[in-house]
Amino acid sequence: MSAMTTTHGAADAQRAAEAVCDRLGVRAPVIGIVLGSGLGTLADRLTEATRVPYAEIPGFHAPKVDGHRGELIAGQLGGREVLCLAGRFHMYEGHPARVSAFPIRVLHALGARRLFVSNAAGGVRRSFRAGELMRIVDHLNLTGQNPLTGPVEPGDQRFNDMTEAYSVALGERLDASAQALGVPLASGVYAGLLGPNFETPAEVRMLERLGADAVGMSTVAEVIVARNLGMEVAGISLITNPGAGISSTPLNHEEVMAEGERAAGAFGDLVAHFVSGL
Ligand code: HPA
């Protein structure tokens, strides 16, 4: 433990932002972007990029999952200034929800008022095939945790509205970008579970009945914090595999990563086009 107590709340986010702001040369980012498993290569598209390793940001942790880099990057994408989080600290690594979502507070403290989240997910909708992109229209927080429990942070609200957790306006822009580029983009509901094991076939059938179209182990805590801070949110899941029991092949992380690399081109084109219009 350091001498200073870290709550991963608003004051710590401000401190972290001040520690990196000058170094990153942040001026007016149009959006903060979170890159999911296997989707980190989008960070390579940033021009005039400045990178800060997570280990050098107060309150951040080094990601331990293969395929997550662990850098906060400032740069240009689609001709606009963006901030990019390449790497997450997942709850399944043992991080409480508020720690897992802390980087979102830092993006906000650095001036981002929009958030784009991405993740790798299993397909719950039976027609989904590996490699499909799904725009997230809503989510189910089934992690059993919430990043906003405890005392109300300055700038937070106690009972935050989540009616439009994912912005309809940004969703329409994503659809328009997908159409302009000819990139197929489905839409659906993302169920966020704690993990780290993949689901059982019975759990996938349960998620289907609950109204989920895709399932993963991230994102929901970040979106809860972002909405609480008044950020507008958009998101995309890359379907890396049919959910357990939908296909007979066992699931593994390597497959998730390989699918991310295969989809990286279309995903990157789509995000760059979307950002260019903000
Ligand atoms: N389940 C949960 N998370 C995932 C999956 C899955 O099938 N695929 C990629 N991330």
PDB file of C-alpha atoms in Angstrom, residues 20 22-27 35 40-53 69 71-77 80-84 86:
ATOM      1  CA  VAL A  20      -0.145  12.598 -17.714  1.00  0.00           C
ATOM      2  CA  ASP A  22       1.189  17.573 -20.358  1.00  0.00           C
ATOM      3  CA  ARG A  23       3.143  14.510 -21.347  1.00  0.00           C
ATOM      4  CA  LEU A  24       0.312  13.357 -23.629  1.00  0.00           C
ATOM      5  CA  GLY A  25      -0.197  16.865 -25.004  1.00  0.00           C
ATOM      6  CA  VAL A  26      -3.969  16.527 -24.602  1.00  0.00           C
ATOM      7  CA  ARG A  27      -5.947  19.509 -25.914  1.00  0.00           C
ATOM      8  CA  LEU A  35      -9.836  -1.276 -27.092  1.00  0.00           C
ATOM      9  CA  GLY A  40      -5.454  -3.252 -29.740  1.00  0.00           C
ATOM     10  CA  THR A  41      -4.033  -2.820 -33.238  1.00  0.00           C
ATOM     11  CA  LEU A  42      -6.376   0.143 -33.749  1.00  0.00           C
ATOM     12  CA  ALA A  43      -3.876   2.013 -31.574  1.00  0.00           C
ATOM     13  CA  ASP A  44      -1.304   1.600 -34.377  1.00  0.00           C
ATOM     14  CA  ARG A  45      -3.484   3.768 -36.625  1.00  0.00           C
ATOM     15  CA  LEU A  46      -3.123   6.793 -34.388  1.00  0.00           C
ATOM     16  CA  THR A  47      -0.828   9.434 -35.861  1.00  0.00           C
ATOM     17  CA  GLU A  48       1.162  11.962 -33.833  1.00  0.00           C
ATOM     18  CA  ALA A  49       0.733   9.418 -31.048  1.00  0.00           C
ATOM     19  CA  THR A  50       2.114   9.820 -27.551  1.00  0.00           C
ATOM     20  CA  ARG A  51       1.980   6.814 -25.267  1.00  0.00           C
ATOM     21  CA  VAL A  52       2.118   6.482 -21.505  1.00  0.00           C
ATOM     22  CA  PRO A  53       2.432   2.966 -20.035  1.00  0.00           C
ATOM     23  CA  ARG A  69      -1.138  -3.765 -24.084  1.00  0.00           C
ATOM     24  CA  GLU A  71      -0.989   2.046 -22.602  1.00  0.00           C
ATOM     25  CA  LEU A  72      -2.899   5.308 -22.600  1.00  0.00           C
ATOM     26  CA  ILE A  73      -2.366   6.892 -26.002  1.00  0.00           C
ATOM     27  CA  ALA A  74      -3.161  10.372 -27.264  1.00  0.00           C
ATOM     28  CA  GLY A  75      -3.144  10.971 -30.998  1.00  0.00           C
ATOM     29  CA  GLN A  76      -5.090  11.650 -34.154  1.00  0.00           C
ATOM     30  CA  LEU A  77      -7.567   9.220 -35.712  1.00  0.00           C
ATOM     31  CA  ARG A  80      -9.602  14.131 -34.909  1.00  0.00           C
ATOM     32  CA  GLU A  81      -7.913  14.157 -31.534  1.00  0.00           C
ATOM     33  CA  VAL A  82      -8.618  10.987 -29.545  1.00  0.00           C
ATOM     34  CA  LEU A  83      -7.547   9.282 -26.355  1.00  0.00           C
ATOM     35  CA  CYS A  84      -7.145   5.551 -26.450  1.00  0.00           C
ATOM     36  CA  ALA A  86      -5.217  -0.073 -24.983  1.00  0.00           C
TER      37      ALA A  86
END
